Structures are given as structure tokens and as C-alpha cells.
Amino acid sequence: MTPFLPSDCLREIFEQMQGISGSQKEERESLLSCLLVNRLWCETTIEILWRNPWRLGNFYTDESYWISLSRTIFLCFSEEQKDVIKKDCINYKSSITKQQPLFNYISYIQYLSNEHIVKIVETLTNENNFSAILWNYNANIIENELWKLFMSKCSCVKYLELPSTSILHFLGADQCLTSLHEFICSTYSPSKLFLDLAQVCRNIKKMVINPCGDDNEGLEALISLQNNLQQVKLCSIEGDSCEKIGKALETQSKSLISITFEFCICVPVTTLCNLTELKSLKILVKDIDTDLEDLICAELPKLEILEIINSAYQPLDLYTSLIQTTHGFLRKIHFGTAPHPSEGELKPYINSIINFCPNIEDIILWYIEEIYDDLEQLLSSCRNIKYLGLEALSTFSNLEESWWDDNDDDDDYDDNQENVDIDYNLACDGASIFDLFIKKFPCNLVQLTLSGSWRFSALELETFLKSWKGRNPLYLSLFCDFDMGDEYSNILNDFQSNGTLKGWCNIDNI
């Protein structure tokens, strides 16, 4: 008789199954099928399913899953809690409320989100007809009882989205939160909530502050008291500078390796200059006029990922200087700025990548035909490139920009459009780029994106793909300023069918 696999082996196998099946529904069905094999398989699967039960049901459409999940959680309440809830809040049949859960499901939960708690409350009260005022009153009672349940029975909470009320006074909170690794919060939460958490949570590794709109003394203390904070994401719509939070982040300079800003930079840029262990810096502040000039003083020698998307113009020299402070570890560089840089800025920028980024794998570049030789040198020097994007700039694109800026009279539309059509010939030559890729053949390249002012015929595209056949299957994205008709699409489909292309997309089929 074949011996049973030990539980730790089964657990490893089941954990590896997560994410393989594709959709949440398929993953859930795969794990649920394991429940029926035997007791050991069932126990092991339950532990994994309930680690993060919220992710296995679609938040908006999978109503039956949420009803089943909510009722199971309700059965885990103590009799005292059930009495409190049944008294005023919900009206379940006695046959349901007297059932006993087969497992201590709550003890396995490691992810707690206020959003999901509210979803459970809504599901539990959905079958009862309450006025708005009465519903809010009952919802508050159930929400408090749920947090009490989770704090008392969860063994190890690793992910927490901070609710609006204190949870530290619930029995067991000081034990289940000691292993908290990921924390989601807002600067608008009461300072005392953070001060309470700071007493027991010292091992947070990832923190998301959304929104980050003002300094908060409790949050500053919580940040400063962490032993190994590694990742921080700050989201700020208003763009107010939170200097004290910036100072708190500086206390984590020895461990902080990733920082991301969304919408606005909400701490002094000089704070970034003191985070010398950073491996990832993302500044995603598109359409916001953010001054980054203080970054000229930054030295980030261990940086691996540098992404700055900012439509307010920043001199490319600033990015060039930043790249030159790195020590060859950069693997990804994405910049976005408007207006576009000049030839005088592009050449030093590309040369800095050639000289300081030998391990670059993912990069987006602006392209004009005057830097063809520099691009050729880049492809010769940086042999690890896997993802390359080229945005073509030309007299055509500059004309188009000035046309949109200056065209206040609709009567001039036809004349201007005719000029644009004529100046299609001034777009960058795609055929020469295709030839360059065949000639230099970046052996690791798996995705190529061409955007902006390119021109190439369907025949030139077909010639390139014929020459690429037999190499790494390529994903090709073409977001060019000219209309690609069915002839281009048919060629791309043919080469996807024969395996030359892994896939493709353009502006018409995103």
C-alpha cells in the first residue's frame, strides 16, 4: 500500500497550486477538490483556503461564495456573540445558528481588510429589511463583533488594513498582530490607533499610506519603531509635504529598499537622497507639476528599478546624473516627460546607460534618427535587454504638437491635417530599426514596443518578421501614429500562428 504523503509535503504541493490554475474560480475549484480525498488532505487544504479566503471569490459578482463564507464565519462566533447579533441585527433560522463549524477556520486567517469586513456585514444583513438608520446601527454592532472574533481567534495576522476604530483593546490583539508584515493605512486615522499598534507591531515590512495627506505623530512613531521596514508606497492627491513622515522614513534608511509615490511626492525630495539602500524608486506623478531637481544630489548606488512618470518637464540631465550614481545594478529604467527631450540631452543619456547599466533588462527610450549609432552601441553593450520600448520623435511629432497647441480655429483643421499627412514622410524610418535588430539581435529580447512617429510598410514589417523567425518568440506592440489596416494585422496574425510572435497588439486591439 502506498504510504500517505506527510502533511508538510502536501502543504507545499497545495501552496504551489495557487496561481497556477489561472482564474480565482479555477483555483478555488482545484483546492476544493482536494477536500474530498481524506481527512489529512482536507485539514491541509482548509488551512490554505482560509489563509486568505477573501481572494477566492469575486468581490462584486460571486454572491453565492460570499453568502457561504459569511455564514461559515457567523458559525464561528461564540454563543454570547451570536446572541448579541441575533437580538437586533439578523434573523437566521435556529437550525443554521446552532450548527458547529468542523474546523477552527478563523485561526487560519492571515489577511484582514476593512473592505472585506464590511462586505461580510453587508452579506449577513442582506436578508433583513432595515431602515437606513437601523441598518447602520446594526452594521456597527456586527463589525465590532467581527473584529473581536478575528483578534481573539486569528493565530497570526500578516496583512492588515487599518479600520477606523481601535482594535488593540480586543482580547488577543496583542498576540495575533505581533507578526504583522504588511500594513495599509491613512494619515487621517487617529494618531492613537498608530500609537497602540506601535506597542506590538515592530516587524512590518511593507507599508501603504493612502492617502498620505498630512503629518501624523502616531504614524511617525509606528514607522520609526520598525525593525526591518523594506517597502513603502505613498499616495497623495493634494501633494502637501509631510516632513515628519519623511524624517521617520529616514530612520529606516538601512532597511528600506523600495519606495513608490503615486499622484504627488508627499515628502521632501531630500528624503530620497538619504535612502541610500534603495533598490526600487518609482515616482508615478503624471500630470502633476512636481519639481525633482533636488534629486540631482542623490546617490543611489544599489538602485535596480528606476521609474519616473511625470508629464511636467524635468531636464533629462537630472535622470542622466541619477543613473551615473548607480553601480551597475539597474535592471529597469522607465521615464516619461513632456515636452520631449532634445538630441543634445538624448546622447548623454544613452551613453550613461551604456557605461553604467550593463545589466539593464527593461528600458523605454526616446528615439530620433540622429541617435541611431548610439542605439546600435547600446544594443551591442547591453546584452541582457528583455523588454525594449522606443518612442519615435521627429519633425512630424513636433509639428503635430504645435498644431494641437496653436489650433484655436476649427476652420484651419483641414489645412493643418493636410500638412500632417504630408509630413508623414518625416517620421522615423522603422525599416532601419528592424534591420538593426536583426543585425545586433538582442538574444534575450522577448518584447518590443514601437510608439510615436514611425513609418514602415507592411512589406518591411513582413521582411523583419521573416528574418526573426527561429529566434525567441517576440511580443510586438505597435502604437504608431499612422493607421495600420488589415494588411498589417493579417501579417501579424500569420507570424503569431507560426510561432515567430508570442503575441501582438496595436492601438486598435488593446
Short mmCIF file of C-alpha atoms in Angstrom, two decimals:
data_model
loop_
_atom_site.label_atom_id
_atom_site.label_comp_id
_atom_site.label_asym_id
_atom_site.label_seq_id
_atom_site.Cartn_x
_atom_site.Cartn_y
_atom_site.Cartn_z
CA MET A 1 0.00 0.00 0.00
CA THR A 2 1.36 3.41 -0.96
CA PRO A 3 2.18 5.43 2.20
CA PHE A 4 0.46 8.77 2.80
CA LEU A 5 2.40 11.92 2.00
CA PRO A 6 3.21 13.82 5.21
CA SER A 7 1.25 16.99 5.84
CA ASP A 8 4.19 19.33 5.23
CA CYS A 9 4.70 17.83 1.75
CA LEU A 10 1.00 18.16 0.98
CA ARG A 11 1.03 21.75 2.19
CA GLU A 12 3.91 22.59 -0.13
CA ILE A 13 2.15 20.99 -3.09
CA PHE A 14 -1.13 22.77 -2.41
CA GLU A 15 0.59 26.12 -1.95
CA GLN A 16 2.30 25.69 -5.31
CA MET A 17 -1.13 25.11 -6.86
CA GLN A 18 -2.12 28.68 -6.01
CA GLY A 19 -1.85 30.96 -9.02
CA ILE A 20 -1.27 28.10 -11.48
CA SER A 21 -4.91 27.47 -12.43
CA GLY A 22 -5.47 30.99 -13.73
CA SER A 23 -8.75 32.47 -12.54
CA GLN A 24 -9.83 32.67 -8.92
CA LYS A 25 -12.72 30.32 -9.68
CA GLU A 26 -10.45 27.66 -11.19
CA GLU A 27 -8.01 27.93 -8.31
CA ARG A 28 -10.81 27.59 -5.79
CA GLU A 29 -12.26 24.54 -7.56
CA SER A 30 -8.83 22.88 -7.69
CA LEU A 31 -8.33 23.29 -3.96
CA LEU A 32 -11.91 22.32 -3.13
CA SER A 33 -11.48 19.03 -4.98
CA CYS A 34 -8.67 18.17 -2.55
CA LEU A 35 -11.08 18.37 0.38
CA LEU A 36 -12.76 15.11 -0.55
CA VAL A 37 -9.70 12.81 -0.69
CA ASN A 38 -9.25 12.04 3.01
CA ARG A 39 -9.04 13.73 6.41
CA LEU A 40 -5.37 14.72 6.07
CA TRP A 41 -5.90 16.29 2.66
CA CYS A 42 -8.97 18.08 3.95
CA GLU A 43 -7.21 19.53 7.00
CA THR A 44 -4.23 20.69 4.94
CA THR A 45 -6.41 22.27 2.25
CA ILE A 46 -8.62 24.06 4.77
CA GLU A 47 -5.58 25.74 6.29
CA ILE A 48 -4.53 27.10 2.88
CA LEU A 49 -8.03 28.07 1.74
CA TRP A 50 -8.67 30.05 4.90
CA ARG A 51 -5.33 31.82 4.99
CA ASN A 52 -6.80 34.45 2.66
CA PRO A 53 -10.40 33.39 1.98
CA TRP A 54 -11.36 36.78 0.54
CA ARG A 55 -9.33 36.35 -2.64
CA LEU A 56 -11.15 33.22 -3.79
CA GLY A 57 -14.45 34.95 -4.55
CA ASN A 58 -15.06 37.86 -6.89
CA PHE A 59 -15.88 40.85 -4.70
CA TYR A 60 -18.72 42.10 -6.89
CA THR A 61 -20.19 39.14 -8.77
CA ASP A 62 -19.68 35.96 -6.74
CA GLU A 63 -22.65 36.42 -4.40
CA SER A 64 -23.08 32.73 -3.55
CA TYR A 65 -19.46 32.49 -2.41
CA TRP A 66 -19.80 35.47 -0.08
CA ILE A 67 -23.04 34.13 1.38
CA SER A 68 -21.39 30.78 2.12
CA LEU A 69 -18.28 32.44 3.55
CA SER A 70 -20.30 34.86 5.70
CA ARG A 71 -22.47 32.12 7.17
CA THR A 72 -19.44 30.00 7.99
CA ILE A 73 -17.83 32.95 9.79
CA PHE A 74 -21.09 33.55 11.65
CA LEU A 75 -20.96 29.95 12.96
CA CYS A 76 -17.52 30.71 14.44
CA PHE A 77 -18.94 33.35 16.78
CA SER A 78 -19.22 32.42 20.42
CA GLU A 79 -22.73 31.80 21.71
CA GLU A 80 -22.58 35.12 23.53
CA GLN A 81 -21.69 36.95 20.31
CA LYS A 82 -24.43 35.14 18.41
CA ASP A 83 -26.95 36.24 21.00
CA VAL A 84 -25.83 39.86 20.70
CA ILE A 85 -26.11 39.77 16.91
CA LYS A 86 -29.37 37.79 16.73
CA LYS A 87 -31.05 40.04 19.26
CA ASP A 88 -31.30 43.03 16.95
CA CYS A 89 -29.24 42.55 13.83
CA ILE A 90 -30.01 39.43 11.81
CA ASN A 91 -32.61 36.74 11.80
CA TYR A 92 -31.13 33.38 10.87
CA LYS A 93 -33.05 30.16 11.29
CA SER A 94 -32.20 28.35 14.53
CA SER A 95 -31.14 25.29 12.52
CA ILE A 96 -28.36 27.39 10.99
CA THR A 97 -27.22 29.22 14.11
CA LYS A 98 -26.93 26.01 16.15
CA GLN A 99 -24.57 24.32 13.68
CA GLN A 100 -20.99 23.85 14.85
CA PRO A 101 -18.04 24.53 12.50
CA LEU A 102 -15.95 21.48 11.59
CA PHE A 103 -12.66 23.39 11.92
CA ASN A 104 -11.32 26.42 13.72
CA TYR A 105 -11.44 28.35 10.44
CA ILE A 106 -10.73 31.78 11.89
CA SER A 107 -7.40 30.66 13.37
CA TYR A 108 -6.01 30.20 9.85
CA ILE A 109 -6.85 33.71 8.56
CA GLN A 110 -3.76 35.88 7.96
CA TYR A 111 -5.26 38.69 5.86
CA LEU A 112 -7.70 41.21 7.31
CA SER A 113 -9.13 44.10 5.33
CA ASN A 114 -11.75 46.59 6.45
CA GLU A 115 -13.23 46.36 2.95
CA HIS A 116 -13.83 42.63 3.38
CA ILE A 117 -15.21 43.05 6.89
CA VAL A 118 -17.79 45.49 5.51
CA LYS A 119 -18.61 43.01 2.74
CA ILE A 120 -19.31 40.32 5.35
CA VAL A 121 -21.52 42.74 7.29
CA GLU A 122 -23.49 43.61 4.14
CA THR A 123 -23.90 39.94 3.27
CA LEU A 124 -25.07 38.97 6.75
CA THR A 125 -27.67 41.76 6.87
CA ASN A 126 -28.77 41.46 3.25
CA GLU A 127 -31.75 39.19 4.03
CA ASN A 128 -33.20 41.61 6.57
CA ASN A 129 -35.23 44.72 5.84
CA PHE A 130 -33.90 47.65 7.86
CA SER A 131 -34.23 51.38 7.57
CA ALA A 132 -31.01 53.19 6.75
CA ILE A 133 -30.51 54.38 10.33
CA LEU A 134 -31.24 50.99 11.82
CA TRP A 135 -29.00 49.26 9.26
CA ASN A 136 -26.04 51.50 10.17
CA TYR A 137 -26.60 50.80 13.86
CA ASN A 138 -26.76 47.02 13.32
CA ALA A 139 -23.82 47.07 10.90
CA ASN A 140 -21.68 48.78 13.53
CA ILE A 141 -22.56 46.07 16.07
CA ILE A 142 -21.68 43.23 13.67
CA GLU A 143 -18.47 44.95 12.53
CA ASN A 144 -17.25 45.27 16.12
CA GLU A 145 -18.12 41.64 16.84
CA LEU A 146 -16.24 40.53 13.72
CA TRP A 147 -13.08 42.39 14.72
CA LYS A 148 -13.42 40.95 18.24
CA LEU A 149 -13.70 37.46 16.71
CA PHE A 150 -10.67 37.90 14.46
CA MET A 151 -8.48 39.43 17.15
CA SER A 152 -9.29 36.65 19.61
CA LYS A 153 -9.03 33.66 17.27
CA CYS A 154 -6.58 34.56 14.46
CA SER A 155 -3.24 32.96 15.23
CA CYS A 156 -1.06 35.15 13.03
CA VAL A 157 -2.25 38.19 11.06
CA LYS A 158 0.29 39.15 8.38
CA TYR A 159 -1.76 41.68 6.38
CA LEU A 160 -3.94 44.37 7.92
CA GLU A 161 -5.91 47.28 6.51
CA LEU A 162 -6.43 49.56 9.48
CA PRO A 163 -10.11 50.03 10.42
CA SER A 164 -11.48 53.33 11.68
CA THR A 165 -11.79 52.12 15.28
CA SER A 166 -9.18 50.80 17.69
CA ILE A 167 -8.75 47.02 17.66
CA LEU A 168 -5.98 46.75 20.25
CA HIS A 169 -8.43 46.64 23.15
CA PHE A 170 -9.89 43.35 21.90
CA LEU A 171 -8.64 40.25 23.70
CA GLY A 172 -5.81 38.57 21.78
CA ALA A 173 -4.95 41.53 19.51
CA ASP A 174 -1.51 41.99 21.09
CA GLN A 175 -0.64 38.39 20.18
CA CYS A 176 -2.08 37.96 16.68
CA LEU A 177 -0.62 41.25 15.40
CA THR A 178 2.98 40.73 16.51
CA SER A 179 3.82 39.08 13.16
CA LEU A 180 2.17 41.78 11.02
CA HIS A 181 4.19 42.17 7.79
CA GLU A 182 2.00 44.31 5.51
CA PHE A 183 0.05 47.33 6.70
CA ILE A 184 -2.42 49.60 4.85
CA CYS A 185 -3.44 52.88 6.46
CA SER A 186 -4.24 56.58 6.05
CA THR A 187 -2.69 59.63 7.67
CA TYR A 188 -6.22 60.74 8.54
CA SER A 189 -6.71 57.90 11.05
CA PRO A 190 -6.48 58.96 14.71
CA SER A 191 -2.91 59.17 15.98
CA LYS A 192 -3.79 56.92 18.95
CA LEU A 193 -4.57 53.99 16.65
CA PHE A 194 -0.98 54.04 15.40
CA LEU A 195 0.46 54.53 18.87
CA ASP A 196 -1.49 51.48 20.06
CA LEU A 197 -0.18 49.40 17.16
CA ALA A 198 3.37 50.60 17.77
CA GLN A 199 3.30 48.79 21.11
CA VAL A 200 3.02 45.35 19.47
CA CYS A 201 3.89 45.73 15.75
CA ARG A 202 7.63 46.09 15.22
CA ASN A 203 8.19 43.81 12.21
CA ILE A 204 6.18 45.47 9.44
CA LYS A 205 7.99 45.01 6.13
CA LYS A 206 5.60 46.70 3.71
CA MET A 207 3.50 49.80 4.35
CA VAL A 208 0.97 51.54 2.08
CA ILE A 209 -0.19 55.00 3.18
CA ASN A 210 -3.25 56.01 1.16
CA PRO A 211 -3.97 58.81 1.33
CA CYS A 212 -0.84 60.42 2.71
CA GLY A 213 -2.16 63.92 3.23
CA ASP A 214 -0.69 65.25 6.45
CA ASP A 215 1.82 64.52 9.19
CA ASN A 216 0.54 62.15 11.88
CA GLU A 217 2.56 61.77 15.08
CA GLY A 218 1.26 58.27 15.78
CA LEU A 219 2.12 57.07 12.28
CA GLU A 220 5.56 58.69 12.51
CA ALA A 221 6.20 56.74 15.73
CA LEU A 222 5.00 53.48 14.17
CA ILE A 223 7.32 53.93 11.18
CA SER A 224 10.31 54.86 13.34
CA LEU A 225 9.91 51.85 15.64
CA GLN A 226 10.02 49.22 12.89
CA ASN A 227 12.93 46.78 12.87
CA ASN A 228 13.04 45.98 9.16
CA LEU A 229 10.73 48.17 7.05
CA GLN A 230 11.55 47.38 3.42
CA GLN A 231 8.80 48.73 1.15
CA VAL A 232 6.72 51.91 1.32
CA LYS A 233 4.05 53.24 -1.02
CA LEU A 234 2.73 56.79 -0.55
CA CYS A 235 -0.39 58.05 -2.35
CA SER A 236 -1.18 61.75 -2.18
CA ILE A 237 -3.72 63.69 -4.22
CA GLU A 238 -3.15 67.09 -2.57
CA GLY A 239 0.64 67.00 -2.67
CA ASP A 240 1.16 68.51 0.79
CA SER A 241 4.65 67.83 2.10
CA CYS A 242 4.68 65.56 5.16
CA GLU A 243 8.11 66.48 6.50
CA LYS A 244 7.84 64.46 9.72
CA ILE A 245 6.83 61.31 7.87
CA GLY A 246 9.83 61.94 5.62
CA LYS A 247 12.07 62.10 8.69
CA ALA A 248 10.51 58.90 10.02
CA LEU A 249 11.30 57.15 6.73
CA GLU A 250 14.91 58.28 7.02
CA THR A 251 15.18 56.31 10.29
CA GLN A 252 14.59 53.21 8.15
CA SER A 253 17.35 54.03 5.66
CA LYS A 254 19.33 50.87 6.44
CA SER A 255 16.43 48.55 5.57
CA LEU A 256 14.21 50.50 3.14
CA ILE A 257 14.80 49.14 -0.37
CA SER A 258 11.65 50.23 -2.24
CA ILE A 259 9.62 53.43 -2.26
CA THR A 260 6.75 54.38 -4.58
CA PHE A 261 4.93 57.70 -4.93
CA GLU A 262 1.55 57.97 -6.64
CA PHE A 263 -0.06 61.25 -7.81
CA CYS A 264 2.25 63.56 -5.81
CA ILE A 265 5.50 63.38 -3.92
CA CYS A 266 4.36 63.98 -0.35
CA VAL A 267 7.70 64.02 1.47
CA PRO A 268 10.68 66.31 0.83
CA VAL A 269 12.69 65.11 -2.18
CA THR A 270 15.78 65.44 0.02
CA THR A 271 14.45 62.44 1.98
CA LEU A 272 15.17 60.29 -1.07
CA CYS A 273 18.77 61.44 -1.06
CA ASN A 274 19.23 59.81 2.35
CA LEU A 275 17.75 56.42 1.39
CA THR A 276 20.98 55.02 0.02
CA GLU A 277 19.94 51.36 0.22
CA LEU A 278 17.06 51.81 -2.23
CA LYS A 279 16.76 49.18 -4.94
CA SER A 280 13.46 50.46 -6.39
CA LEU A 281 12.35 54.07 -6.85
CA LYS A 282 9.02 54.73 -8.57
CA ILE A 283 7.62 58.24 -8.93
CA LEU A 284 4.28 57.95 -10.73
CA VAL A 285 3.10 61.53 -10.66
CA LYS A 286 1.78 62.01 -14.19
CA ASP A 287 0.05 65.34 -14.93
CA ILE A 288 1.35 66.85 -11.69
CA ASP A 289 3.89 69.66 -11.74
CA THR A 290 6.45 68.18 -9.37
CA ASP A 291 9.94 69.59 -9.01
CA LEU A 292 12.53 66.83 -8.82
CA GLU A 293 15.64 68.98 -9.13
CA ASP A 294 16.81 68.06 -5.61
CA LEU A 295 17.38 64.53 -6.92
CA ILE A 296 20.49 65.89 -8.61
CA CYS A 297 22.24 65.43 -5.25
CA ALA A 298 21.02 61.86 -4.72
CA GLU A 299 23.38 58.89 -4.82
CA LEU A 300 21.56 55.59 -5.03
CA PRO A 301 24.32 53.06 -5.74
CA LYS A 302 22.19 49.92 -5.28
CA LEU A 303 19.24 51.00 -7.42
CA GLU A 304 17.80 48.26 -9.67
CA ILE A 305 14.46 49.78 -10.74
CA LEU A 306 14.04 53.45 -11.65
CA GLU A 307 10.64 54.60 -12.89
CA ILE A 308 9.65 58.26 -13.09
CA ILE A 309 6.44 59.13 -14.93
CA ASN A 310 5.98 62.88 -14.78
CA SER A 311 4.46 64.94 -17.59
CA ALA A 312 5.82 68.20 -16.13
CA TYR A 313 9.16 68.74 -17.83
CA GLN A 314 12.29 67.69 -15.98
CA PRO A 315 15.68 68.10 -17.68
CA LEU A 316 16.94 64.73 -18.90
CA ASP A 317 20.30 65.73 -17.44
CA LEU A 318 18.79 65.10 -14.00
CA TYR A 319 17.97 61.49 -14.87
CA THR A 320 21.36 61.07 -16.52
CA SER A 321 23.11 62.22 -13.35
CA LEU A 322 21.00 59.89 -11.22
CA ILE A 323 21.88 56.90 -13.41
CA GLN A 324 25.57 57.75 -13.11
CA THR A 325 25.42 57.36 -9.32
CA THR A 326 24.33 53.73 -9.61
CA HIS A 327 26.87 50.92 -9.52
CA GLY A 328 25.75 48.77 -12.42
CA PHE A 329 22.73 47.16 -10.76
CA LEU A 330 19.98 48.93 -12.73
CA ARG A 331 17.70 46.43 -14.47
CA LYS A 332 14.71 48.63 -15.33
CA ILE A 333 14.51 52.28 -16.44
CA HIS A 334 11.23 53.95 -17.40
CA PHE A 335 10.97 57.71 -17.81
CA GLY A 336 8.11 59.82 -19.11
CA THR A 337 8.26 63.56 -19.57
CA ALA A 338 6.86 66.31 -21.78
CA PRO A 339 7.90 68.12 -23.84
CA HIS A 340 10.24 65.57 -25.37
CA PRO A 341 13.99 65.80 -24.82
CA SER A 342 16.36 67.15 -27.46
CA GLU A 343 19.18 65.39 -29.29
CA GLY A 344 21.65 67.19 -27.01
CA GLU A 345 20.03 65.53 -24.00
CA LEU A 346 19.42 62.10 -25.53
CA LYS A 347 23.01 61.29 -26.49
CA PRO A 348 24.50 61.74 -22.97
CA TYR A 349 21.51 59.90 -21.53
CA ILE A 350 22.02 56.84 -23.75
CA ASN A 351 25.77 56.92 -23.16
CA SER A 352 25.17 56.90 -19.39
CA ILE A 353 23.10 53.72 -19.82
CA ILE A 354 25.86 52.15 -21.92
CA ASN A 355 28.51 52.99 -19.33
CA PHE A 356 26.63 52.46 -16.06
CA CYS A 357 23.90 49.88 -16.80
CA PRO A 358 25.50 46.70 -18.16
CA ASN A 359 22.71 44.57 -16.64
CA ILE A 360 19.75 46.56 -17.96
CA GLU A 361 16.78 44.33 -18.88
CA ASP A 362 13.80 46.64 -19.30
CA ILE A 363 14.05 50.10 -20.81
CA ILE A 364 11.98 52.71 -22.63
CA LEU A 365 13.86 55.18 -24.84
CA TRP A 366 13.02 58.21 -26.92
CA TYR A 367 14.30 57.86 -30.47
CA ILE A 368 15.32 60.25 -33.21
CA GLU A 369 17.30 59.22 -36.26
CA GLU A 370 20.29 61.27 -35.12
CA ILE A 371 20.92 58.78 -32.30
CA TYR A 372 20.86 55.64 -34.50
CA ASP A 373 24.55 54.99 -33.88
CA ASP A 374 24.09 55.42 -30.13
CA LEU A 375 21.23 52.91 -30.13
CA GLU A 376 23.39 50.47 -32.07
CA GLN A 377 26.13 50.82 -29.46
CA LEU A 378 23.56 50.31 -26.68
CA LEU A 379 22.35 47.03 -28.23
CA SER A 380 25.96 45.88 -28.59
CA SER A 381 26.89 46.72 -25.00
CA CYS A 382 23.75 45.79 -23.07
CA ARG A 383 23.10 42.15 -23.97
CA ASN A 384 20.56 41.38 -21.24
CA ILE A 385 17.74 43.52 -22.64
CA LYS A 386 14.41 41.65 -22.49
CA TYR A 387 11.87 44.48 -22.82
CA LEU A 388 12.55 47.47 -25.04
CA GLY A 389 10.29 50.38 -25.89
CA LEU A 390 11.18 53.04 -28.48
CA GLU A 391 9.10 56.20 -28.74
CA ALA A 392 9.92 57.90 -32.01
CA LEU A 393 10.23 61.68 -32.06
CA SER A 394 10.54 63.64 -35.27
CA THR A 395 9.65 66.78 -37.14
CA PHE A 396 6.27 65.08 -37.65
CA SER A 397 5.58 64.74 -33.93
CA ASN A 398 6.79 68.28 -33.22
CA LEU A 399 4.52 69.59 -35.94
CA GLU A 400 1.61 67.65 -34.51
CA GLU A 401 2.22 69.07 -31.02
CA SER A 402 2.38 72.66 -32.26
CA TRP A 403 -0.70 72.09 -34.40
CA TRP A 404 -2.78 71.00 -31.40
CA ASP A 405 -1.37 73.80 -29.23
CA ASP A 406 -1.94 76.59 -31.76
CA ASN A 407 -5.11 75.40 -33.47
CA ASP A 408 -7.81 77.60 -31.93
CA ASP A 409 -9.76 77.95 -35.16
CA ASP A 410 -11.66 74.89 -36.38
CA ASP A 411 -11.68 76.38 -39.91
CA ASP A 412 -7.94 75.68 -40.13
CA TYR A 413 -8.42 71.97 -39.36
CA ASP A 414 -8.37 70.72 -42.97
CA ASP A 415 -5.23 72.70 -43.89
CA ASN A 416 -3.38 71.52 -40.80
CA GLN A 417 -4.48 67.91 -41.36
CA GLU A 418 -3.14 68.05 -44.91
CA ASN A 419 0.23 69.24 -43.56
CA VAL A 420 0.32 66.37 -41.09
CA ASP A 421 -0.39 63.85 -43.85
CA ILE A 422 2.36 65.32 -45.98
CA ASP A 423 4.87 65.24 -43.14
CA TYR A 424 4.29 61.53 -42.51
CA ASN A 425 7.47 61.14 -44.54
CA LEU A 426 9.34 62.96 -41.78
CA ALA A 427 8.51 60.20 -39.28
CA CYS A 428 11.34 57.90 -38.17
CA ASP A 429 12.26 55.07 -40.50
CA GLY A 430 11.07 51.79 -38.97
CA ALA A 431 12.78 49.62 -41.58
CA SER A 432 16.23 50.75 -40.43
CA ILE A 433 15.33 49.84 -36.85
CA PHE A 434 14.10 46.43 -37.97
CA ASP A 435 17.42 45.89 -39.77
CA LEU A 436 19.30 46.96 -36.65
CA PHE A 437 17.51 44.39 -34.51
CA ILE A 438 18.28 41.64 -36.99
CA LYS A 439 21.90 42.76 -37.17
CA LYS A 440 22.52 43.11 -33.44
CA PHE A 441 19.94 40.54 -32.31
CA PRO A 442 19.45 41.12 -28.58
CA CYS A 443 19.41 37.41 -27.72
CA ASN A 444 17.23 37.84 -24.61
CA LEU A 445 14.65 40.17 -26.18
CA VAL A 446 11.08 38.96 -25.62
CA GLN A 447 9.06 42.18 -26.05
CA LEU A 448 9.46 45.14 -28.40
CA THR A 449 7.24 48.23 -28.32
CA LEU A 450 7.31 50.89 -31.02
CA SER A 451 5.27 54.02 -30.36
CA GLY A 452 5.05 57.53 -31.76
CA SER A 453 6.12 58.78 -35.16
CA TRP A 454 7.25 55.69 -37.06
CA ARG A 455 6.80 54.84 -40.70
CA PHE A 456 7.20 51.39 -42.26
CA SER A 457 5.33 49.45 -44.90
CA ALA A 458 3.58 46.13 -44.46
CA LEU A 459 6.27 44.55 -46.65
CA GLU A 460 9.03 45.91 -44.38
CA LEU A 461 7.25 44.53 -41.34
CA GLU A 462 6.90 41.14 -43.03
CA THR A 463 10.59 41.10 -44.02
CA PHE A 464 11.59 41.79 -40.40
CA LEU A 465 9.40 39.01 -39.04
CA LYS A 466 10.70 36.51 -41.62
CA SER A 467 14.25 37.33 -40.51
CA TRP A 468 13.27 37.00 -36.84
CA LYS A 469 11.80 33.52 -37.34
CA GLY A 470 13.68 30.87 -35.37
CA ARG A 471 14.70 33.24 -32.60
CA ASN A 472 12.98 33.96 -29.29
CA PRO A 473 9.21 34.32 -29.84
CA LEU A 474 8.58 38.06 -29.66
CA TYR A 475 5.67 40.02 -28.24
CA LEU A 476 5.30 43.03 -30.55
CA SER A 477 3.39 46.19 -29.58
CA LEU A 478 2.87 48.81 -32.30
CA PHE A 479 1.36 52.11 -31.15
CA CYS A 480 2.40 54.18 -34.13
CA ASP A 481 0.94 57.44 -35.37
CA PHE A 482 -0.15 56.06 -38.75
CA ASP A 483 -3.15 53.88 -39.47
CA MET A 484 -2.37 50.16 -39.72
CA GLY A 485 -5.01 48.47 -41.81
CA ASP A 486 -5.93 44.84 -42.33
CA GLU A 487 -2.76 44.15 -44.31
CA TYR A 488 -0.61 44.73 -41.22
CA SER A 489 -2.98 42.77 -38.97
CA ASN A 490 -3.00 39.78 -41.33
CA ILE A 491 0.79 39.67 -41.36
CA LEU A 492 0.98 39.85 -37.58
CA ASN A 493 -1.61 37.10 -37.20
CA ASP A 494 0.25 34.84 -39.63
CA PHE A 495 3.52 35.18 -37.73
CA GLN A 496 1.77 34.62 -34.42
CA SER A 497 0.32 31.41 -35.84
CA ASN A 498 3.74 30.08 -36.90
CA GLY A 499 5.31 30.92 -33.51
CA THR A 500 7.53 33.82 -34.57
CA LEU A 501 5.39 36.15 -32.48
CA LYS A 502 4.25 35.25 -29.00
CA GLY A 503 1.55 37.88 -29.42
CA TRP A 504 0.96 41.39 -30.69
CA CYS A 505 -1.18 44.46 -30.15
CA ASN A 506 -1.75 47.90 -31.59
CA ILE A 507 -3.97 50.86 -30.83
CA ASP A 508 -6.98 49.09 -32.32
CA ASN A 509 -6.89 45.88 -30.24
CA ILE A 510 -5.64 46.85 -26.78
#
